[in-house]
Amino acid sequence: MGTAAVDRIELEDKVKQVYRAVAQNPAGKYHFKMGRGLAEQLGYPAWLLDAIPAAAVESFAGVGYFFDLADLRPGEKILDLGSGSGMDVFAAAVTVGSGGQVVGLDMTEEQLEKADGLRKEGGFPQVAFAHGYIEELPFDDASFDCIISNGVINLSADKAAVFREAARVLRPGGRLAVADIVTERPLTQQIVCNIDLWAACIGGATQEDTYQELIAGSGFALKTLRTNPYEFLSDSARAATTKYGVRSLSILAYAG
């Protein structure tokens, strides 16, 4: 998929730079939409957004809605890959209740600091945040009932490792419910090597068929794929979207 052409250290630095800004300056100008307006457009119900800390909602930069697919239940243990400022973590916490547990994993310290501050202020004892990488999860085997992720896996240069690790830490029969960016046609090396477009959730987007193969190859059974009403903002991102069929999908799969 051309990921070998990407300098992974440079990519990590750029992604951290972008999402540090998302945490600290949610009103800034980005390739993508943010905040409550985006969340409502994607399908998040108003009552759920009202139950989440407003500062987490304002830094929301997801690409889809999947909680109806995830079907979270009271008392379950949930992991959010690339949790950012915590909006989806808090949304999951509302559903699993005080008897459940939701862990948010992120590699950007500023996002974690903001999210953990909101956890303390908002009174979410069932929530925890951890620093780490989605390609190498710092959790035991079969630790979670459901894994969620929103617009993050496309940022990884090793998606196969992400899905292998997700399968490892899910209990048998556990669910993977994610929203992510895929393409209809393979991207050119020029786009794949563009760090700015990687950080914008385009440069690392995998062709849809390959994305599904990576999930299935990690031992998951695909259940649902749904297109999301998601659009990019910048001219360069829109141009790539039009030319290569870049789009957002919500996906539900079950661990073997």
Coordinates of N, CA and C in Angstrom, one line a residue:
M1 N 0.8 -1.2 0.0 CA 0.0 0.0 0.0 C 0.8 1.3 0.0
G2 N 2.2 1.1 -0.1 CA 3.0 2.3 -0.2 C 3.4 2.9 1.1
T3 N 3.0 2.2 2.3 CA 3.3 2.8 3.6 C 4.8 2.8 3.9
A4 N 5.5 1.9 3.2 CA 7.0 1.9 3.4 C 7.6 3.2 3.0
A5 N 7.0 3.9 2.1 CA 7.5 5.2 1.6 C 7.4 6.3 2.6
V6 N 6.6 6.1 3.7 CA 6.4 7.1 4.7 C 7.4 7.0 5.8
D7 N 8.0 8.2 6.2 CA 8.9 8.2 7.3 C 8.1 8.2 8.6
R8 N 8.1 7.1 9.3 CA 7.2 6.9 10.4 C 7.4 7.8 11.5
I9 N 8.7 8.2 11.8 CA 9.0 9.1 12.8 C 8.4 10.5 12.5
E10 N 8.6 10.9 11.2 CA 8.1 12.2 10.8 C 6.5 12.2 10.8
L11 N 5.9 11.0 10.4 CA 4.5 10.9 10.5 C 4.0 11.0 11.9
E12 N 4.6 10.3 12.8 CA 4.2 10.4 14.2 C 4.3 11.9 14.8
D13 N 5.4 12.5 14.4 CA 5.5 13.9 14.9 C 4.5 14.8 14.3
K14 N 4.1 14.6 13.0 CA 3.1 15.5 12.4 C 1.7 15.2 13.0
V15 N 1.4 13.9 13.2 CA 0.1 13.6 13.7 C 0.0 14.2 15.1
K16 N 1.0 14.0 15.9 CA 1.0 14.6 17.3 C 0.8 16.1 17.2
Q17 N 1.5 16.8 16.3 CA 1.4 18.2 16.1 C 0.0 18.7 15.8
V18 N -0.6 17.9 14.9 CA -2.0 18.3 14.5 C -3.0 18.1 15.6
Y19 N -2.9 16.9 16.3 CA -3.9 16.6 17.3 C -3.6 17.3 18.7
R20 N -2.3 17.7 18.8 CA -2.0 18.6 19.9 C -2.8 19.9 19.8
A21 N -2.8 20.4 18.5 CA -3.5 21.7 18.2 C -5.0 21.4 18.4
V22 N -5.5 20.3 18.0 CA -7.0 20.0 18.1 C -7.4 20.0 19.6
A23 N -6.5 19.6 20.5 CA -6.8 19.6 21.9 C -6.8 21.0 22.4
Q24 N -5.7 21.8 22.0 CA -5.5 23.1 22.6 C -6.2 24.2 21.9
N25 N -6.5 24.0 20.6 CA -7.1 25.1 19.9 C -8.2 24.5 19.0
P26 N -9.3 24.1 19.5 CA -10.4 23.4 18.7 C -11.0 24.4 17.7
A27 N -10.8 25.7 17.9 CA -11.4 26.7 17.0 C -10.5 27.0 15.8
G28 N -9.3 26.3 15.7 CA -8.4 26.5 14.7 C -8.9 26.0 13.3
K29 N -8.0 26.3 12.3 CA -8.4 25.9 10.9 C -7.7 24.6 10.6
Y30 N -8.4 23.6 10.2 CA -7.9 22.2 9.9 C -8.4 21.7 8.5
H31 N -7.9 20.6 8.1 CA -8.4 19.9 6.9 C -9.8 19.4 7.1
F32 N -10.2 19.2 8.4 CA -11.5 18.5 8.7 C -12.3 19.3 9.6
K33 N -13.6 19.0 9.7 CA -14.6 19.6 10.6 C -14.3 19.1 12.0
M34 N -14.9 19.9 12.9 CA -14.7 19.5 14.3 C -16.0 19.9 15.1
G35 N -16.1 19.3 16.3 CA -17.0 19.8 17.3 C -18.4 19.2 17.2
R36 N -19.3 19.9 18.0 CA -20.7 19.4 18.1 C -21.5 19.3 16.8
G37 N -21.3 20.3 15.9 CA -21.9 20.3 14.7 C -21.6 19.1 13.8
L38 N -20.3 18.7 13.8 CA -19.9 17.5 13.1 C -20.5 16.3 13.7
A39 N -20.5 16.2 15.1 CA -21.0 15.1 15.8 C -22.5 14.9 15.4
E40 N -23.2 15.9 15.4 CA -24.7 15.8 15.1 C -24.9 15.4 13.7
Q41 N -24.1 16.0 12.8 CA -24.1 15.6 11.4 C -23.9 14.1 11.1
L42 N -23.0 13.5 11.9 CA -22.6 12.1 11.8 C -23.7 11.2 12.4
G43 N -24.5 11.7 13.3 CA -25.6 10.9 13.9 C -25.6 10.8 15.4
Y44 N -24.7 11.5 16.1 CA -24.7 11.4 17.5 C -26.0 12.1 18.0
P45 N -26.7 11.4 18.9 CA -28.0 12.0 19.4 C -27.7 13.2 20.4
A46 N -28.5 14.2 20.4 CA -28.3 15.4 21.2 C -28.2 15.0 22.7
W47 N -29.1 14.0 23.2 CA -29.1 13.7 24.6 C -27.7 13.1 25.0
L48 N -27.1 12.4 24.1 CA -25.8 11.8 24.4 C -24.7 12.9 24.5
L49 N -24.7 13.8 23.5 CA -23.8 14.9 23.5 C -23.9 15.8 24.8
D50 N -25.2 15.9 25.2 CA -25.4 16.7 26.4 C -24.9 16.1 27.7
A51 N -24.7 14.8 27.6 CA -24.2 14.1 28.8 C -22.6 14.0 28.8
I52 N -22.0 14.5 27.8 CA -20.5 14.5 27.7 C -19.9 15.8 28.0
P53 N -18.8 15.9 28.6 CA -18.2 17.2 28.9 C -18.0 18.1 27.6
A54 N -18.5 19.3 27.6 CA -18.5 20.1 26.4 C -17.2 20.3 25.8
A55 N -16.1 20.4 26.6 CA -14.8 20.6 26.1 C -14.3 19.4 25.3
A56 N -14.8 18.2 25.6 CA -14.4 17.0 24.9 C -15.2 17.1 23.5
V57 N -16.4 17.5 23.5 CA -17.2 17.6 22.3 C -16.6 18.6 21.3
E58 N -16.1 19.7 21.9 CA -15.5 20.8 21.0 C -14.3 20.3 20.3
S59 N -13.5 19.3 20.8 CA -12.3 18.8 20.2 C -12.6 17.5 19.4
F60 N -13.8 17.2 19.3 CA -14.2 15.9 18.5 C -13.8 16.1 17.0
A61 N -13.0 15.1 16.5 CA -12.6 15.2 15.1 C -12.8 13.8 14.5
G62 N -13.9 13.2 14.8 CA -14.2 11.8 14.3 C -14.7 11.9 12.9
V63 N -14.9 10.7 12.3 CA -15.4 10.6 10.9 C -16.7 9.9 10.7
G64 N -17.3 9.4 11.8 CA -18.5 8.6 11.7 C -19.1 8.3 13.1
Y65 N -20.3 7.6 13.0 CA -21.0 7.2 14.2 C -21.1 5.7 14.2
F66 N -20.9 5.1 15.3 CA -20.9 3.6 15.3 C -21.5 3.1 16.6
F67 N -22.0 3.9 17.5 CA -22.5 3.4 18.8 C -23.7 2.5 18.6
D68 N -24.5 2.8 17.6 CA -25.7 1.9 17.4 C -25.2 0.5 16.9
L69 N -24.1 0.4 16.2 CA -23.5 -0.9 15.8 C -22.8 -1.5 17.0
A70 N -22.1 -0.8 17.8 CA -21.4 -1.3 18.9 C -22.3 -2.0 20.0
D71 N -23.5 -1.4 20.1 CA -24.5 -2.0 21.1 C -23.8 -2.3 22.4
L72 N -23.3 -1.2 23.0 CA -22.6 -1.3 24.3 C -23.7 -1.6 25.4
R73 N -23.2 -2.4 26.4 CA -24.2 -2.8 27.5 C -23.6 -2.4 28.8
P74 N -24.5 -2.2 29.8 CA -24.1 -1.9 31.1 C -23.1 -2.9 31.7
G75 N -22.0 -2.5 32.3 CA -21.1 -3.4 32.9 C -19.9 -3.8 32.0
E76 N -20.0 -3.5 30.7 CA -18.9 -4.0 29.8 C -17.7 -3.2 29.9
K77 N -16.6 -3.8 29.4 CA -15.3 -3.1 29.4 C -14.9 -2.7 28.0
I78 N -14.7 -1.5 27.7 CA -14.5 -0.9 26.4 C -13.1 -0.3 26.2
L79 N -12.5 -0.4 25.1 CA -11.3 0.3 24.7 C -11.5 1.2 23.5
D80 N -11.0 2.4 23.6 CA -11.1 3.4 22.5 C -9.7 3.6 22.0
L81 N -9.4 3.2 20.7 CA -8.1 3.3 20.1 C -8.0 4.8 19.5
G82 N -7.0 5.5 20.0 CA -6.9 6.9 19.6 C -8.0 7.8 20.1
S83 N -8.1 7.9 21.5 CA -9.2 8.5 22.1 C -9.3 10.0 22.1
G84 N -8.2 10.6 21.8 CA -8.2 12.1 21.7 C -8.6 12.8 23.0
S85 N -9.4 13.7 22.9 CA -9.9 14.4 24.1 C -11.0 13.7 24.8
G86 N -11.4 12.6 24.3 CA -12.2 11.7 25.1 C -13.7 11.6 24.8
M87 N -14.2 12.3 23.7 CA -15.6 12.3 23.5 C -16.2 10.9 23.4
D88 N -15.7 10.1 22.6 CA -16.2 8.7 22.5 C -16.1 7.9 23.7
V89 N -15.0 8.1 24.5 CA -14.8 7.5 25.8 C -16.0 7.8 26.7
F90 N -16.2 9.1 26.8 CA -17.3 9.5 27.7 C -18.7 9.1 27.2
A91 N -18.9 9.0 25.9 CA -20.1 8.5 25.3 C -20.3 7.0 25.7
A92 N -19.2 6.3 25.6 CA -19.3 4.9 26.0 C -19.5 4.7 27.5
A93 N -18.9 5.6 28.3 CA -19.1 5.5 29.8 C -20.5 5.8 30.2
V94 N -21.2 6.6 29.4 CA -22.6 6.9 29.7 C -23.4 5.6 29.6
T95 N -23.1 4.8 28.6 CA -23.8 3.6 28.3 C -23.5 2.4 29.2
V96 N -22.2 2.2 29.5 CA -21.8 1.1 30.3 C -22.1 1.3 31.8
G97 N -22.2 2.6 32.2 CA -22.6 2.9 33.5 C -21.4 2.7 34.5
S98 N -21.7 2.9 35.8 CA -20.7 2.9 36.8 C -20.2 1.5 37.0
G99 N -20.9 0.5 36.6 CA -20.4 -0.9 36.7 C -19.5 -1.3 35.6
G100 N -19.3 -0.5 34.6 CA -18.5 -0.8 33.4 C -17.1 -0.1 33.5
Q101 N -16.3 -0.2 32.5 CA -15.0 0.4 32.4 C -14.7 0.8 31.0
V102 N -14.2 2.0 30.8 CA -13.9 2.5 29.5 C -12.4 3.0 29.6
V103 N -11.6 2.5 28.7 CA -10.2 2.9 28.7 C -9.9 3.6 27.3
G104 N -9.4 4.8 27.4 CA -9.0 5.6 26.2 C -7.5 5.5 26.0
L105 N -7.0 5.1 24.8 CA -5.6 5.0 24.6 C -5.2 6.1 23.5
D106 N -4.1 6.8 23.8 CA -3.7 7.8 22.8 C -2.2 8.0 22.9
M107 N -1.6 8.5 21.9 CA -0.1 8.8 21.9 C 0.2 10.2 22.1
T108 N -0.8 11.1 22.1 CA -0.5 12.6 22.2 C -0.8 13.0 23.6
E109 N 0.3 13.5 24.3 CA 0.2 13.8 25.7 C -0.8 14.9 26.0
E110 N -0.9 15.9 25.1 CA -1.8 17.0 25.3 C -3.3 16.6 25.3
Q111 N -3.6 15.6 24.4 CA -4.9 15.1 24.3 C -5.2 14.3 25.6
L112 N -4.3 13.5 26.1 CA -4.5 12.7 27.3 C -4.7 13.6 28.5
E113 N -3.9 14.7 28.6 CA -4.0 15.6 29.7 C -5.3 16.3 29.7
K114 N -5.8 16.7 28.6 CA -7.1 17.4 28.5 C -8.2 16.4 28.9
A115 N -8.2 15.2 28.3 CA -9.2 14.2 28.6 C -9.2 13.8 30.0
D116 N -8.1 13.6 30.6 CA -8.0 13.2 32.0 C -8.5 14.3 32.9
G117 N -8.2 15.5 32.6 CA -8.8 16.6 33.4 C -10.3 16.6 33.3
L118 N -10.9 16.4 32.1 CA -12.3 16.3 32.0 C -12.9 15.2 32.7
R119 N -12.2 14.1 32.8 CA -12.7 12.9 33.5 C -12.8 13.2 35.0
K120 N -11.8 13.9 35.5 CA -11.8 14.3 37.0 C -12.9 15.3 37.2
E121 N -13.0 16.3 36.4 CA -14.0 17.4 36.6 C -15.5 16.8 36.4
G122 N -15.7 15.9 35.5 CA -17.0 15.4 35.1 C -17.5 14.3 36.0
G123 N -16.6 13.7 36.8 CA -17.0 12.6 37.6 C -17.3 11.3 36.9
F124 N -16.3 10.8 36.2 CA -16.4 9.6 35.4 C -15.5 8.5 36.0
P125 N -15.8 7.9 37.2 CA -14.9 7.0 37.8 C -14.7 5.7 37.0
Q126 N -15.5 5.4 36.1 CA -15.4 4.2 35.2 C -14.5 4.4 34.0
V127 N -13.9 5.6 33.9 CA -13.0 6.0 32.8 C -11.6 6.1 33.2
A128 N -10.7 5.6 32.3 CA -9.3 5.8 32.5 C -8.6 6.1 31.2
F129 N -7.5 6.8 31.2 CA -6.8 7.1 30.0 C -5.4 6.6 30.1
A130 N -4.8 6.1 29.0 CA -3.5 5.5 29.0 C -2.7 6.0 27.8
H131 N -1.4 6.2 28.0 CA -0.5 6.6 26.8 C 0.0 5.3 26.2
G132 N -0.1 5.3 24.8 CA 0.4 4.1 24.1 C 0.1 4.2 22.6
Y133 N 0.4 3.1 21.9 CA 0.3 3.1 20.5 C -0.7 2.0 20.1
I134 N -1.5 2.2 19.1 CA -2.5 1.3 18.7 C -1.9 0.1 18.0
E135 N -0.7 0.1 17.6 CA 0.0 -1.1 16.9 C 0.6 -2.0 18.0
E136 N 0.6 -1.6 19.2 CA 1.3 -2.4 20.3 C 0.5 -2.0 21.6
L137 N -0.6 -2.7 21.8 CA -1.5 -2.3 22.9 C -0.9 -2.8 24.3
P138 N -0.9 -1.9 25.3 CA -0.3 -2.3 26.6 C -1.4 -3.0 27.5
F139 N -2.1 -4.0 27.0 CA -3.1 -4.6 27.7 C -3.0 -6.2 27.5
D140 N -3.6 -6.9 28.5 CA -3.5 -8.3 28.5 C -4.5 -8.9 27.4
D141 N -4.3 -10.1 27.0 CA -5.2 -10.8 26.1 C -6.6 -10.9 26.6
A142 N -7.6 -10.8 25.7 CA -9.0 -11.0 26.1 C -9.4 -10.1 27.2
S143 N -9.0 -8.8 27.2 CA -9.3 -7.9 28.3 C -10.6 -7.1 28.1
F144 N -11.1 -7.0 26.8 CA -12.2 -6.1 26.5 C -13.3 -6.8 25.8
D145 N -14.5 -6.2 26.1 CA -15.7 -6.7 25.4 C -15.9 -6.1 24.0
C146 N -15.5 -4.8 23.9 CA -15.7 -4.1 22.7 C -14.6 -3.1 22.5
I147 N -14.1 -3.0 21.3 CA -13.1 -1.9 20.9 C -13.8 -1.0 19.9
I148 N -13.6 0.3 20.2 CA -14.1 1.4 19.3 C -12.9 2.2 18.8
S149 N -13.1 2.9 17.7 CA -12.1 3.8 17.2 C -12.7 4.7 16.2
N150 N -12.3 6.0 16.1 CA -13.0 6.9 15.2 C -12.0 7.8 14.5
G151 N -11.8 7.4 13.2 CA -10.9 8.2 12.3 C -9.5 8.1 12.7
V152 N -9.0 7.0 13.3 CA -7.6 6.9 13.8 C -6.8 5.8 13.1
I153 N -7.4 4.7 12.8 CA -6.6 3.6 12.2 C -6.0 4.0 10.9
N154 N -6.6 4.8 10.1 CA -6.0 5.3 8.8 C -4.7 6.0 9.1
L155 N -4.5 6.5 10.3 CA -3.3 7.3 10.6 C -2.1 6.4 10.8
S156 N -2.4 5.1 11.0 CA -1.3 4.1 11.3 C -0.6 3.6 10.0
A157 N 0.7 3.5 10.0 CA 1.4 3.0 8.9 C 1.5 1.5 8.9
D158 N 0.9 0.8 10.0 CA 0.9 -0.6 10.1 C -0.5 -1.1 10.5
K159 N -1.4 -1.0 9.6 CA -2.8 -1.3 10.0 C -3.0 -2.8 10.4
A160 N -2.2 -3.7 9.7 CA -2.3 -5.1 10.0 C -2.0 -5.3 11.5
A161 N -1.0 -4.6 12.0 CA -0.7 -4.8 13.5 C -1.8 -4.2 14.3
V162 N -2.4 -3.2 13.9 CA -3.6 -2.6 14.7 C -4.7 -3.7 14.9
F163 N -5.0 -4.3 13.8 CA -6.1 -5.3 13.8 C -5.7 -6.6 14.5
R164 N -4.5 -7.0 14.4 CA -4.0 -8.1 15.1 C -4.0 -7.9 16.6
E165 N -3.6 -6.7 17.0 CA -3.6 -6.3 18.5 C -5.0 -6.2 19.0
A166 N -5.9 -5.6 18.2 CA -7.3 -5.5 18.6 C -7.9 -6.9 18.8
A167 N -7.6 -7.9 17.9 CA -8.1 -9.2 18.0 C -7.6 -9.9 19.3
R168 N -6.3 -9.6 19.6 CA -5.7 -10.2 20.8 C -6.3 -9.7 22.1
V169 N -6.6 -8.5 22.2 CA -7.1 -8.0 23.5 C -8.6 -8.1 23.7
L170 N -9.3 -8.4 22.6 CA -10.8 -8.7 22.7 C -11.0 -10.1 23.2
R171 N -12.0 -10.2 24.0 CA -12.5 -11.6 24.4 C -13.1 -12.3 23.2
P172 N -13.2 -13.6 23.2 CA -13.8 -14.3 22.0 C -15.3 -13.8 21.9
G173 N -15.6 -13.5 20.7 CA -17.0 -13.0 20.4 C -17.1 -11.5 20.7
G174 N -16.0 -10.8 21.1 CA -16.0 -9.4 21.3 C -16.2 -8.6 20.0
R175 N -16.6 -7.4 20.2 CA -16.9 -6.6 19.0 C -15.9 -5.5 18.7
L176 N -15.7 -5.3 17.4 CA -14.8 -4.2 16.9 C -15.8 -3.2 16.2
A177 N -16.0 -2.0 16.7 CA -16.9 -1.0 16.1 C -16.1 0.2 15.8
V178 N -15.8 0.5 14.5 CA -15.0 1.7 14.2 C -15.6 2.5 13.1
A179 N -15.2 3.7 13.0 CA -15.4 4.6 11.8 C -14.0 4.9 11.3
D180 N -13.8 4.9 10.0 CA -12.5 5.2 9.4 C -12.6 5.6 8.0
I181 N -11.5 6.1 7.5 CA -11.5 6.6 6.1 C -10.9 5.5 5.2
V182 N -11.5 5.3 4.1 CA -11.0 4.3 3.1 C -11.1 5.0 1.7
T183 N -10.6 4.3 0.7 CA -10.7 4.8 -0.7 C -11.2 3.7 -1.6
E184 N -11.8 4.2 -2.7 CA -12.3 3.3 -3.7 C -11.1 2.8 -4.7
R185 N -10.2 3.7 -4.9 CA -9.1 3.5 -5.8 C -7.8 3.7 -5.0
P186 N -6.7 3.0 -5.3 CA -5.4 3.1 -4.6 C -4.9 4.6 -4.8
L187 N -4.3 5.1 -3.7 CA -3.7 6.4 -3.8 C -2.3 6.4 -4.5
T188 N -2.0 7.5 -5.1 CA -0.6 7.6 -5.7 C 0.4 7.7 -4.6
Q189 N 1.7 7.4 -5.0 CA 2.8 7.6 -4.0 C 2.9 9.0 -3.6
Q190 N 2.6 9.9 -4.5 CA 2.7 11.4 -4.2 C 1.8 11.7 -3.0
I191 N 0.6 11.1 -3.0 CA -0.3 11.4 -1.9 C 0.1 10.6 -0.6
V192 N 0.5 9.4 -0.8 CA 0.9 8.5 0.3 C 2.1 9.1 1.0
C193 N 3.0 9.8 0.3 CA 4.2 10.4 0.9 C 4.0 11.8 1.4
N194 N 2.7 12.3 1.3 CA 2.4 13.6 1.8 C 2.0 13.6 3.3
I195 N 2.9 14.0 4.2 CA 2.6 13.9 5.6 C 1.4 14.7 6.0
D196 N 1.2 15.8 5.4 CA 0.1 16.7 5.7 C -1.2 15.9 5.4
L197 N -1.3 15.2 4.3 CA -2.5 14.5 3.9 C -2.7 13.2 4.8
W198 N -1.6 12.7 5.3 CA -1.7 11.6 6.3 C -2.4 12.1 7.5
A199 N -1.9 13.2 8.0 CA -2.4 13.8 9.3 C -3.9 14.2 9.1
A200 N -4.2 14.5 7.8 CA -5.6 14.9 7.5 C -6.5 13.7 7.3
C201 N -6.0 12.5 7.5 CA -6.8 11.2 7.4 C -7.0 10.8 6.0
I202 N -6.2 11.3 5.1 CA -6.3 10.9 3.7 C -5.1 10.1 3.2
G203 N -3.9 10.6 3.4 CA -2.7 9.9 2.9 C -2.6 8.5 3.3
G204 N -3.1 8.1 4.5 CA -2.9 6.8 5.0 C -4.1 5.9 4.7
A205 N -5.1 6.4 4.0 CA -6.4 5.7 3.8 C -6.1 4.5 2.9
T206 N -6.6 3.3 3.2 CA -6.4 2.1 2.5 C -7.6 1.8 1.6
Q207 N -7.3 1.2 0.4 CA -8.4 0.8 -0.4 C -9.4 -0.1 0.3
E208 N -10.7 0.1 0.1 CA -11.7 -0.5 0.9 C -11.6 -2.0 1.0
D209 N -11.4 -2.7 -0.2 CA -11.2 -4.1 -0.2 C -10.1 -4.6 0.6
T210 N -8.9 -3.9 0.5 CA -7.8 -4.2 1.3 C -8.0 -4.0 2.8
Y211 N -8.7 -3.0 3.2 CA -9.1 -2.7 4.6 C -9.9 -3.9 5.1
Q212 N -10.9 -4.3 4.4 CA -11.7 -5.5 4.8 C -10.8 -6.7 4.9
E213 N -9.9 -6.9 4.0 CA -9.0 -8.1 4.1 C -8.2 -8.1 5.3
L214 N -7.7 -6.9 5.7 CA -6.9 -6.8 6.9 C -7.6 -7.1 8.1
I215 N -8.9 -6.7 8.2 CA -9.7 -7.1 9.3 C -10.0 -8.6 9.4
A216 N -10.4 -9.1 8.2 CA -10.7 -10.6 8.2 C -9.5 -11.4 8.4
G217 N -8.3 -10.9 7.9 CA -7.1 -11.7 8.1 C -6.6 -11.7 9.5
S218 N -7.1 -10.8 10.4 CA -6.8 -10.8 11.8 C -7.7 -11.7 12.6
G219 N -8.6 -12.4 12.0 CA -9.5 -13.3 12.7 C -10.9 -12.7 13.0
F220 N -11.2 -11.6 12.4 CA -12.5 -11.0 12.6 C -13.5 -11.5 11.6
A221 N -14.8 -11.5 12.0 CA -15.9 -11.8 11.0 C -16.6 -10.5 10.8
L222 N -16.6 -10.0 9.6 CA -17.2 -8.7 9.3 C -18.7 -8.9 9.3
K223 N -19.4 -7.9 9.9 CA -20.9 -8.0 10.1 C -21.5 -6.8 9.3
T224 N -21.1 -5.6 9.5 CA -21.8 -4.4 8.9 C -20.8 -3.4 8.4
L225 N -21.0 -2.9 7.2 CA -20.3 -1.7 6.7 C -21.3 -0.7 6.2
R226 N -21.1 0.6 6.7 CA -22.1 1.6 6.4 C -21.3 2.9 6.0
T227 N -21.7 3.6 5.0 CA -21.1 4.8 4.6 C -21.6 6.0 5.4
N228 N -20.7 6.9 5.8 CA -21.1 8.0 6.7 C -21.1 9.3 5.9
P229 N -22.0 10.2 6.3 CA -22.0 11.6 5.7 C -20.9 12.5 6.1
Y230 N -19.7 12.2 5.7 CA -18.5 12.9 6.1 C -17.9 13.6 4.9
E231 N -17.4 14.9 5.1 CA -16.8 15.6 4.1 C -15.6 16.4 4.7
F232 N -14.5 16.5 3.9 CA -13.3 17.2 4.3 C -13.5 18.7 3.9
L233 N -12.7 19.6 4.5 CA -12.8 21.0 4.3 C -11.8 21.6 3.3
S234 N -10.5 21.2 3.4 CA -9.5 21.9 2.6 C -9.6 21.5 1.1
D235 N -9.1 22.4 0.2 CA -9.2 22.1 -1.2 C -8.4 20.8 -1.6
S236 N -7.2 20.7 -0.9 CA -6.3 19.5 -1.3 C -7.0 18.2 -0.8
A237 N -7.7 18.3 0.4 CA -8.4 17.1 0.8 C -9.6 16.8 0.0
R238 N -10.3 17.8 -0.4 CA -11.5 17.6 -1.3 C -11.1 17.0 -2.6
A239 N -10.0 17.5 -3.2 CA -9.5 17.1 -4.5 C -9.2 15.6 -4.4
A240 N -8.5 15.2 -3.4 CA -8.1 13.7 -3.2 C -9.4 12.9 -3.0
T241 N -10.3 13.4 -2.3 CA -11.6 12.7 -2.1 C -12.3 12.4 -3.4
T242 N -12.4 13.4 -4.3 CA -13.1 13.3 -5.5 C -12.3 12.3 -6.5
K243 N -11.0 12.5 -6.5 CA -10.3 11.7 -7.5 C -10.1 10.2 -7.1
Y244 N -10.0 9.9 -5.8 CA -9.8 8.6 -5.4 C -10.9 7.9 -4.6
G245 N -12.0 8.6 -4.6 CA -13.2 8.0 -3.9 C -13.0 7.8 -2.4
V246 N -12.4 8.8 -1.8 CA -12.1 8.8 -0.3 C -13.5 8.9 0.4
R247 N -13.8 8.0 1.3 CA -15.0 8.1 2.1 C -14.9 7.5 3.4
S248 N -15.9 7.8 4.3 CA -15.9 7.3 5.6 C -16.8 6.1 5.7
L249 N -16.4 5.1 6.4 CA -17.2 3.9 6.7 C -17.3 3.7 8.2
S250 N -18.5 3.2 8.7 CA -18.6 2.6 10.0 C -18.7 1.1 9.8
I251 N -17.9 0.4 10.7 CA -17.7 -1.0 10.5 C -17.9 -1.7 11.8
L252 N -18.6 -2.9 11.8 CA -18.8 -3.8 12.9 C -18.3 -5.1 12.5
A253 N -17.4 -5.7 13.4 CA -16.9 -7.0 13.2 C -16.8 -7.7 14.5
Y254 N -16.8 -9.0 14.5 CA -16.7 -9.8 15.7 C -15.4 -10.6 15.8
A255 N -14.8 -10.7 17.0 CA -13.6 -11.5 17.1 C -13.9 -12.9 17.2
G256 N -13.0 -13.7 16.7 CA -13.2 -15.2 16.6 C -13.0 -15.8 18.0

